[in-house]
Amino acid sequence: MAKPLCFVLMPFGQKPTTAGKMIDFDAVYRELIEPAIRAADLDPIRADEEMAGGIIHKPMFERLILCEYAVADLTTANANVFYELGLRHAVRPSSTILLFAKNTGQLPFDVAPLRSIPYDIGADGKPDNVAAIMPILTDRFQEARKQMTDSPVYQLVEGFPDIQRLKTDVFRDRVAYSEQIKKRLAEARRQGLAAVRAVEQELSQQASMGDTESGIVIDLFLSYRAVKGWQEMIDLVSRMSPPLAKTVMVQEQLGLALNRAGRGEEAEEVLVEVIAKRGPSSETYGILGRVYKDRWESAVQQGEPFRAKGLLKKAIEAYLKGFEADWRDAYPGINAVTLMELSEPPDTRREKLLPVVAYAVERRIAAGKPDYWDYATRLELAVLAKDESTAAHALEDAIANLREPWEAETTARNVRLIIDARKKRDELVGWEGEIEAALTRQGKR
């Protein structure tokens, strides 16, 4: 009797990840995925390599639609794999298994909440600790035989694929309502914390946060961030639907809010867990670096020099790891360089790192879509280099692109730290205080 077929969606050959690690996907298939499929008493079938590199042909569609089971490796966010996964989820309510390699970059937001199996990659790019991961994968195939719905399309869109006119009319009403609420939130952010709270109260009267459209919930969440509603952000996470609350973006911003609310140790736990589960990223390490940086300042103020030095080192290393995770993101890089400048004596690594950070931010600005942080980074680099003219122009651009007051506060704080360090060394050039004062005024608006 023929065994059920399991179609494998994954890249071919050796591919680099956003974290800079090279993965041998053929070895992943050969040593992990294929044996797990066979152990579940299924027959594996993998796309032909020539099909994966170009147009998806009729046989590919047939395999995606007709194979009883499928497994998709989401590592590297391969475009073909994601197209195929989307098609599979649209036509099959169940029996699709997901996995990804740990510490190779974040999964895209849309698939991050889905139930996925993480696996380890060794230094040689091949799967590591296979003996521990393979039984989990095999068990998931056995579980899939129960035909439990795993497609988010079938899970979240009631009645799919039999969508009636009534359903589409309700959808249109929801879209209109969503746009209305987003406009309300944009206005509330200009008015302040109380106005954003009022919008949440109105939403709560309509439905619980767990049942409210994710886009509205995230907009509300980030609106609280804009008006420094740190406790409100923390409280909102507990009321979100579990899949949304577990996404990397929400957990990162939860860490930021916890830290701003004075709960640094809890923030550290949240962020370290995100890194352990989803791998390194410039954003997660950037926020973790800020946690250590705040604790360093607190230790300095409390007169604990040894603790302060240890925390400063942890902050520098966190920012460095963030910059190494994605060299295109200059934010953790500039923070690492600035803190190296504040070390006693100054960390000599900053001399090699500074031009790399400068190149990264200039490339972002040249790309045509710079934001506040790009110009703020250019500003800090100019302050570090004692370049008054560049600092003045960068300040103008930063203020013109300011979105939220806390952004200016953050940059003012960094400039203040540089000023304090230079005072101790008698290295002040005089105009740094004007930069700090201008940023501080923006932060109070």
Short mmCIF file of C-alpha atoms in Angstrom, two decimals:
data_model
loop_
_atom_site.label_atom_id
_atom_site.label_comp_id
_atom_site.label_asym_id
_atom_site.label_seq_id
_atom_site.Cartn_x
_atom_site.Cartn_y
_atom_site.Cartn_z
CA MET A 1 0.00 0.00 0.00
CA ALA A 2 1.37 3.41 -0.96
CA LYS A 3 2.32 5.68 1.91
CA PRO A 4 0.98 9.23 2.17
CA LEU A 5 3.16 11.82 0.47
CA CYS A 6 4.86 14.69 2.31
CA PHE A 7 5.97 17.61 0.15
CA VAL A 8 9.06 19.52 1.35
CA LEU A 9 9.23 23.29 0.85
CA MET A 10 12.76 24.57 1.44
CA PRO A 11 15.78 26.24 -0.19
CA PHE A 12 18.45 24.23 -2.03
CA GLY A 13 22.21 24.11 -1.56
CA GLN A 14 24.13 26.47 0.71
CA LYS A 15 22.52 29.82 1.51
CA PRO A 16 23.59 32.72 3.77
CA THR A 17 21.26 34.06 6.46
CA THR A 18 20.73 37.68 7.53
CA ALA A 19 22.79 36.86 10.62
CA GLY A 20 25.77 35.99 8.40
CA LYS A 21 25.67 32.23 8.94
CA MET A 22 25.90 29.83 5.99
CA ILE A 23 23.44 26.91 6.02
CA ASP A 24 23.72 23.68 4.03
CA PHE A 25 20.03 23.06 3.27
CA ASP A 26 20.73 19.83 1.43
CA ALA A 27 22.27 18.50 4.66
CA VAL A 28 19.25 19.75 6.63
CA TYR A 29 16.99 17.78 4.29
CA ARG A 30 19.18 14.69 4.20
CA GLU A 31 20.03 14.47 7.92
CA LEU A 32 16.93 15.88 9.61
CA ILE A 33 13.80 16.37 7.51
CA GLU A 34 13.82 13.26 5.29
CA PRO A 35 14.53 10.79 8.16
CA ALA A 36 11.80 12.40 10.29
CA ILE A 37 9.27 12.08 7.46
CA ARG A 38 10.13 8.42 6.91
CA ALA A 39 9.96 7.74 10.66
CA ALA A 40 6.38 9.04 10.54
CA ASP A 41 5.64 6.42 7.84
CA LEU A 42 5.34 9.01 5.08
CA ASP A 43 7.12 9.29 1.73
CA PRO A 44 9.09 12.55 1.25
CA ILE A 45 8.99 14.42 -2.04
CA ARG A 46 11.12 17.49 -2.60
CA ALA A 47 10.77 20.07 -5.35
CA ASP A 48 13.13 19.63 -8.30
CA GLU A 49 15.98 22.09 -7.98
CA GLU A 50 15.41 23.52 -11.46
CA MET A 51 11.81 24.37 -10.52
CA ALA A 52 12.79 26.09 -7.27
CA GLY A 53 15.02 28.55 -9.06
CA GLY A 54 12.47 30.01 -11.46
CA ILE A 55 8.84 29.88 -12.46
CA ILE A 56 6.63 27.56 -10.42
CA HIS A 57 5.35 24.94 -12.88
CA LYS A 58 2.22 22.79 -12.98
CA PRO A 59 3.88 19.85 -11.13
CA MET A 60 4.75 22.20 -8.24
CA PHE A 61 1.14 23.35 -7.89
CA GLU A 62 -0.05 19.76 -8.03
CA ARG A 63 2.35 18.71 -5.28
CA LEU A 64 1.41 21.66 -3.08
CA ILE A 65 -2.29 20.94 -3.47
CA LEU A 66 -2.45 17.16 -3.60
CA CYS A 67 0.25 15.93 -1.20
CA GLU A 68 -1.44 14.84 2.03
CA TYR A 69 1.30 16.44 4.15
CA ALA A 70 3.84 19.22 3.75
CA VAL A 71 6.77 20.63 5.70
CA ALA A 72 8.20 24.12 5.14
CA ASP A 73 11.61 25.36 6.29
CA LEU A 74 11.21 29.11 6.86
CA THR A 75 14.91 29.83 7.40
CA THR A 76 16.25 32.81 5.38
CA ALA A 77 12.66 33.86 4.53
CA ASN A 78 13.12 32.40 1.05
CA ALA A 79 10.63 34.03 -1.36
CA ASN A 80 9.74 30.76 -3.16
CA VAL A 81 9.13 28.94 0.10
CA PHE A 82 6.83 31.68 1.37
CA TYR A 83 4.85 31.80 -1.87
CA GLU A 84 4.42 28.04 -1.73
CA LEU A 85 3.47 28.13 1.95
CA GLY A 86 0.83 30.77 1.27
CA LEU A 87 -0.67 28.65 -1.49
CA ARG A 88 -0.62 25.56 0.73
CA HIS A 89 -2.37 27.39 3.58
CA ALA A 90 -5.02 28.63 1.14
CA VAL A 91 -5.94 25.17 -0.16
CA ARG A 92 -5.20 22.85 2.78
CA PRO A 93 -6.67 23.52 6.23
CA SER A 94 -4.31 21.11 7.98
CA SER A 95 -1.21 18.88 7.80
CA THR A 96 1.45 21.57 7.11
CA ILE A 97 4.45 21.54 9.47
CA LEU A 98 6.79 24.52 9.91
CA LEU A 99 10.39 24.64 11.13
CA PHE A 100 13.30 27.10 11.12
CA ALA A 101 16.98 27.30 12.10
CA LYS A 102 17.63 29.15 15.36
CA ASN A 103 19.94 32.18 15.61
CA THR A 104 19.76 32.96 11.88
CA GLY A 105 17.65 36.12 11.92
CA GLN A 106 14.03 36.89 12.73
CA LEU A 107 11.06 35.36 10.99
CA PRO A 108 8.87 37.89 9.17
CA PHE A 109 6.07 39.35 11.28
CA ASP A 110 3.25 37.56 9.45
CA VAL A 111 4.56 34.05 10.14
CA ALA A 112 6.31 34.62 13.46
CA PRO A 113 3.20 33.70 15.53
CA LEU A 114 2.70 30.37 13.72
CA ARG A 115 3.58 27.15 15.48
CA SER A 116 7.10 26.31 14.28
CA ILE A 117 9.85 23.88 15.33
CA PRO A 118 13.29 25.46 15.87
CA TYR A 119 16.42 23.45 15.08
CA ASP A 120 20.13 24.07 15.66
CA ILE A 121 22.82 24.68 13.06
CA GLY A 122 26.44 23.76 13.73
CA ALA A 123 29.55 25.70 12.74
CA ASP A 124 29.72 23.62 9.54
CA GLY A 125 26.26 24.82 8.45
CA LYS A 126 24.70 21.38 8.97
CA PRO A 127 21.90 20.50 11.42
CA ASP A 128 23.08 20.05 14.98
CA ASN A 129 21.57 18.03 17.83
CA VAL A 130 19.52 16.03 15.30
CA ALA A 131 18.81 13.25 17.80
CA ALA A 132 16.81 15.69 19.94
CA ILE A 133 14.96 17.52 17.14
CA MET A 134 14.02 14.61 14.86
CA PRO A 135 11.57 12.94 17.29
CA ILE A 136 9.80 16.29 17.77
CA LEU A 137 9.41 16.67 14.01
CA THR A 138 8.22 13.08 13.62
CA ASP A 139 5.69 13.53 16.44
CA ARG A 140 4.36 16.64 14.73
CA PHE A 141 3.74 14.60 11.57
CA GLN A 142 1.91 11.98 13.63
CA GLU A 143 -0.13 14.72 15.27
CA ALA A 144 -0.99 16.13 11.81
CA ARG A 145 -2.80 12.88 11.02
CA LYS A 146 -5.56 14.08 13.36
CA GLN A 147 -6.37 16.75 10.76
CA MET A 148 -6.30 19.62 13.25
CA THR A 149 -6.53 22.92 11.39
CA ASP A 150 -3.11 24.60 11.20
CA SER A 151 -3.69 27.00 8.30
CA PRO A 152 -4.14 30.54 9.67
CA VAL A 153 -6.50 31.26 6.77
CA TYR A 154 -8.92 28.52 7.88
CA GLN A 155 -8.36 29.31 11.56
CA LEU A 156 -9.06 33.03 11.39
CA VAL A 157 -11.49 33.54 8.50
CA GLU A 158 -14.77 32.04 9.65
CA GLY A 159 -16.49 29.96 6.99
CA PHE A 160 -13.56 29.96 4.54
CA PRO A 161 -13.58 29.01 1.69
CA ASP A 162 -17.39 29.30 1.51
CA ILE A 163 -17.50 33.10 1.85
CA GLN A 164 -20.99 34.49 1.39
CA ARG A 165 -22.09 38.01 0.46
CA LEU A 166 -23.03 38.74 4.06
CA LYS A 167 -19.46 37.98 5.14
CA THR A 168 -17.98 40.36 2.56
CA ASP A 169 -20.37 43.12 3.63
CA VAL A 170 -19.28 42.68 7.25
CA PHE A 171 -15.67 42.80 6.07
CA ARG A 172 -16.26 46.12 4.31
CA ASP A 173 -17.76 47.53 7.51
CA ARG A 174 -14.73 46.36 9.48
CA VAL A 175 -12.31 47.97 7.04
CA ALA A 176 -14.15 51.28 7.31
CA TYR A 177 -14.14 51.01 11.12
CA SER A 178 -10.43 50.19 11.15
CA GLU A 179 -9.58 53.28 9.10
CA GLN A 180 -11.74 55.42 11.38
CA ILE A 181 -9.99 54.18 14.53
CA LYS A 182 -6.53 54.69 13.03
CA LYS A 183 -7.41 58.32 12.29
CA ARG A 184 -8.68 58.69 15.85
CA LEU A 185 -5.43 57.28 17.22
CA ALA A 186 -3.33 59.61 15.07
CA GLU A 187 -5.23 62.56 16.55
CA ALA A 188 -5.02 61.09 20.06
CA ARG A 189 -1.23 60.85 19.83
CA ARG A 190 -1.12 64.59 19.22
CA GLN A 191 -3.37 65.23 22.23
CA GLY A 192 -1.56 63.00 24.73
CA LEU A 193 -1.92 59.97 26.99
CA ALA A 194 -5.46 60.65 28.19
CA ALA A 195 -6.75 60.83 24.61
CA VAL A 196 -5.16 57.49 23.70
CA ARG A 197 -6.70 55.92 26.81
CA ALA A 198 -10.09 57.21 25.69
CA VAL A 199 -9.73 55.47 22.33
CA GLU A 200 -8.86 52.20 24.07
CA GLN A 201 -11.90 52.56 26.30
CA GLU A 202 -14.09 53.00 23.22
CA LEU A 203 -12.54 49.91 21.62
CA SER A 204 -13.11 47.86 24.77
CA GLN A 205 -16.81 48.64 24.61
CA GLN A 206 -16.95 47.15 21.11
CA ALA A 207 -14.99 43.93 21.77
CA SER A 208 -12.22 42.48 23.90
CA MET A 209 -8.65 43.22 22.80
CA GLY A 210 -8.24 39.54 22.00
CA ASP A 211 -11.00 39.82 19.39
CA THR A 212 -10.04 43.24 18.01
CA GLU A 213 -8.30 43.41 14.63
CA SER A 214 -4.54 43.00 15.09
CA GLY A 215 -3.71 46.12 13.08
CA ILE A 216 -5.80 48.27 15.43
CA VAL A 217 -4.29 46.67 18.53
CA ILE A 218 -0.74 47.27 17.30
CA ASP A 219 -1.57 50.86 16.36
CA LEU A 220 -2.95 51.38 19.88
CA PHE A 221 0.12 49.70 21.38
CA LEU A 222 2.53 51.98 19.50
CA SER A 223 0.35 55.02 20.17
CA TYR A 224 0.91 54.45 23.89
CA ARG A 225 4.64 54.33 23.16
CA ALA A 226 4.42 57.70 21.39
CA VAL A 227 2.86 59.34 24.47
CA LYS A 228 5.09 57.49 26.98
CA GLY A 229 2.29 55.30 28.27
CA TRP A 230 4.71 52.60 29.41
CA GLN A 231 2.41 50.95 31.95
CA GLU A 232 -0.46 51.06 29.46
CA MET A 233 1.73 49.21 26.93
CA ILE A 234 2.56 46.55 29.51
CA ASP A 235 -1.09 46.11 30.48
CA LEU A 236 -2.22 45.94 26.85
CA VAL A 237 0.06 42.99 26.06
CA SER A 238 -1.74 40.88 28.66
CA ARG A 239 -5.05 41.59 26.92
CA MET A 240 -3.89 40.84 23.36
CA SER A 241 -4.63 37.55 21.65
CA PRO A 242 -1.82 35.09 22.62
CA PRO A 243 -0.44 34.73 19.06
CA LEU A 244 -0.16 38.50 18.67
CA ALA A 245 1.34 38.99 22.13
CA LYS A 246 4.05 36.42 21.36
CA THR A 247 5.27 38.10 18.18
CA VAL A 248 8.83 39.40 18.21
CA MET A 249 7.80 43.01 17.66
CA VAL A 250 5.35 43.01 20.58
CA GLN A 251 7.83 41.28 22.89
CA GLU A 252 10.59 43.73 21.91
CA GLN A 253 8.37 46.71 22.63
CA LEU A 254 7.21 45.09 25.86
CA GLY A 255 10.87 44.94 26.88
CA LEU A 256 11.26 48.62 26.02
CA ALA A 257 8.16 49.55 28.04
CA LEU A 258 9.19 47.48 31.06
CA ASN A 259 12.57 49.17 31.05
CA ARG A 260 11.07 52.66 30.76
CA ALA A 261 8.72 51.78 33.63
CA GLY A 262 11.71 51.02 35.84
CA ARG A 263 11.45 47.23 35.62
CA GLY A 264 14.81 46.57 33.98
CA GLU A 265 15.28 43.01 35.21
CA GLU A 266 11.91 41.94 33.78
CA ALA A 267 12.78 43.71 30.52
CA GLU A 268 16.05 41.80 30.34
CA GLU A 269 14.24 38.47 30.83
CA VAL A 270 11.78 39.22 28.03
CA LEU A 271 14.47 40.28 25.56
CA VAL A 272 16.87 37.44 26.36
CA GLU A 273 14.01 34.99 25.79
CA VAL A 274 13.24 36.57 22.41
CA ILE A 275 16.88 36.17 21.36
CA ALA A 276 16.96 32.56 22.59
CA LYS A 277 13.81 31.66 20.65
CA ARG A 278 14.15 33.77 17.50
CA GLY A 279 17.86 34.49 17.20
CA PRO A 280 19.84 37.74 17.25
CA SER A 281 18.54 40.93 15.68
CA SER A 282 19.66 44.55 15.70
CA GLU A 283 16.35 45.67 17.23
CA THR A 284 16.25 43.17 20.10
CA TYR A 285 19.89 43.67 21.04
CA GLY A 286 19.48 47.44 20.65
CA ILE A 287 16.71 47.48 23.26
CA LEU A 288 18.65 45.07 25.51
CA GLY A 289 21.66 47.37 25.27
CA ARG A 290 19.45 50.24 26.47
CA VAL A 291 18.38 48.14 29.48
CA TYR A 292 22.00 47.61 30.52
CA LYS A 293 22.82 51.25 29.76
CA ASP A 294 20.08 52.47 32.12
CA ARG A 295 21.27 50.13 34.85
CA TRP A 296 24.83 51.37 34.34
CA GLU A 297 23.71 54.97 34.83
CA SER A 298 21.79 53.97 37.94
CA ALA A 299 24.87 52.23 39.36
CA VAL A 300 26.97 55.35 38.69
CA GLN A 301 24.43 57.55 40.50
CA GLN A 302 24.34 55.14 43.44
CA GLY A 303 28.13 55.22 43.78
CA GLU A 304 28.76 51.57 42.78
CA PRO A 305 31.80 51.84 40.47
CA PHE A 306 32.53 48.14 40.03
CA ARG A 307 28.92 47.28 39.24
CA ALA A 308 28.78 50.24 36.89
CA LYS A 309 31.83 49.08 34.94
CA GLY A 310 30.38 45.59 34.57
CA LEU A 311 27.05 46.92 33.32
CA LEU A 312 28.76 49.29 30.88
CA LYS A 313 30.61 46.33 29.38
CA LYS A 314 27.34 44.40 29.05
CA ALA A 315 25.67 47.36 27.34
CA ILE A 316 28.54 47.73 24.85
CA GLU A 317 28.53 44.02 24.03
CA ALA A 318 24.74 43.97 23.54
CA TYR A 319 24.90 46.91 21.14
CA LEU A 320 27.84 45.33 19.33
CA LYS A 321 25.93 42.08 18.85
CA GLY A 322 22.98 44.06 17.52
CA PHE A 323 25.15 45.85 14.97
CA GLU A 324 26.82 42.59 13.95
CA ALA A 325 23.37 40.99 13.46
CA ASP A 326 22.54 43.59 10.80
CA TRP A 327 25.24 46.06 9.76
CA ARG A 328 22.64 48.04 7.82
CA ASP A 329 21.11 49.19 11.12
CA ALA A 330 23.42 51.87 12.49
CA TYR A 331 21.40 52.44 15.69
CA PRO A 332 23.07 49.77 17.85
CA GLY A 333 26.41 50.64 16.23
CA ILE A 334 26.33 54.30 17.26
CA ASN A 335 25.31 53.33 20.79
CA ALA A 336 28.24 50.92 21.01
CA VAL A 337 30.66 53.61 19.78
CA THR A 338 29.28 56.23 22.16
CA LEU A 339 29.56 53.94 25.18
CA MET A 340 33.10 52.98 24.16
CA GLU A 341 33.89 56.71 24.26
CA LEU A 342 32.54 56.86 27.81
CA SER A 343 34.63 53.94 29.07
CA GLU A 344 37.60 54.70 31.29
CA PRO A 345 39.93 54.54 29.53
CA PRO A 346 38.05 54.85 26.20
CA ASP A 347 37.61 51.51 24.42
CA THR A 348 40.09 51.43 21.52
CA ARG A 349 37.70 49.30 19.43
CA ARG A 350 35.70 52.45 18.72
CA GLU A 351 38.40 53.66 16.30
CA LYS A 352 37.75 50.72 13.96
CA LEU A 353 33.99 50.65 14.49
CA LEU A 354 33.27 54.36 14.00
CA PRO A 355 33.90 54.49 10.21
CA VAL A 356 31.82 51.32 9.72
CA VAL A 357 28.88 52.88 11.55
CA ALA A 358 29.33 56.10 9.58
CA TYR A 359 29.27 54.19 6.30
CA ALA A 360 26.14 52.26 7.34
CA VAL A 361 24.17 55.40 8.17
CA GLU A 362 25.32 57.28 5.07
CA ARG A 363 24.18 54.39 2.89
CA ARG A 364 20.75 54.43 4.57
CA ILE A 365 20.43 58.16 4.03
CA ALA A 366 21.57 57.85 0.41
CA ALA A 367 18.97 55.13 -0.18
CA GLY A 368 16.33 57.85 -0.12
CA LYS A 369 14.17 56.97 2.91
CA PRO A 370 16.05 58.20 5.99
CA ASP A 371 14.24 58.60 9.30
CA TYR A 372 14.93 60.39 12.57
CA TRP A 373 17.37 57.76 13.83
CA ASP A 374 19.52 58.01 10.70
CA TYR A 375 20.03 61.75 11.18
CA ALA A 376 20.40 61.32 14.96
CA THR A 377 23.16 58.78 14.32
CA ARG A 378 24.91 61.21 11.96
CA LEU A 379 24.58 63.85 14.68
CA GLU A 380 26.16 61.69 17.38
CA LEU A 381 28.97 60.68 15.06
CA ALA A 382 29.68 64.37 14.40
CA VAL A 383 29.68 65.13 18.13
CA LEU A 384 32.11 62.28 18.73
CA ALA A 385 34.31 63.55 15.89
CA LYS A 386 34.06 67.16 17.22
CA ASP A 387 32.73 68.26 13.82
CA GLU A 388 30.53 71.29 14.61
CA SER A 389 29.36 72.02 11.06
CA THR A 390 28.18 68.46 10.33
CA ALA A 391 26.57 68.28 13.79
CA ALA A 392 24.56 71.46 13.14
CA HIS A 393 23.24 70.24 9.79
CA ALA A 394 22.44 66.80 11.22
CA LEU A 395 20.56 68.43 14.11
CA GLU A 396 18.40 70.35 11.66
CA ASP A 397 17.57 67.17 9.73
CA ALA A 398 16.92 65.19 12.90
CA ILE A 399 14.45 67.74 14.28
CA ALA A 400 12.69 67.98 10.91
CA ASN A 401 12.17 64.19 10.93
CA LEU A 402 11.25 63.84 14.61
CA ARG A 403 8.16 61.64 15.10
CA GLU A 404 7.89 61.21 18.85
CA PRO A 405 9.35 63.35 21.68
CA TRP A 406 11.05 60.44 23.38
CA GLU A 407 13.29 60.01 20.33
CA ALA A 408 14.84 63.47 20.89
CA GLU A 409 15.13 62.73 24.61
CA THR A 410 17.14 59.60 23.85
CA THR A 411 19.61 61.49 21.63
CA ALA A 412 19.88 64.38 24.10
CA ARG A 413 20.73 61.89 26.79
CA ASN A 414 23.53 60.37 24.71
CA VAL A 415 24.99 63.80 23.98
CA ARG A 416 24.79 64.63 27.69
CA LEU A 417 26.76 61.49 28.51
CA ILE A 418 29.46 62.50 26.02
CA ILE A 419 29.57 65.97 27.59
CA ASP A 420 29.95 64.53 31.10
CA ALA A 421 32.79 62.26 29.99
CA ARG A 422 34.59 65.10 28.22
CA LYS A 423 34.28 67.36 31.26
CA LYS A 424 36.16 64.80 33.32
CA ARG A 425 38.91 64.68 30.68
CA ASP A 426 38.89 68.44 30.11
CA GLU A 427 38.09 67.82 26.42
CA LEU A 428 34.93 69.92 25.92
CA VAL A 429 34.86 71.95 22.71
CA GLY A 430 32.00 74.18 23.87
CA TRP A 431 29.17 73.74 21.39
CA GLU A 432 28.00 70.27 22.54
CA GLY A 433 25.77 71.92 25.15
CA GLU A 434 23.84 73.80 22.45
CA ILE A 435 23.11 70.50 20.69
CA GLU A 436 21.88 68.92 23.92
CA ALA A 437 19.69 71.93 24.77
CA ALA A 438 18.01 71.93 21.35
CA LEU A 439 17.23 68.22 21.59
CA THR A 440 15.95 68.56 25.15
CA ARG A 441 13.51 71.27 24.06
CA GLN A 442 12.17 68.96 21.35
CA GLY A 443 11.81 66.14 23.88
CA LYS A 444 9.55 68.27 26.07
CA ARG A 445 7.02 69.02 23.32
#
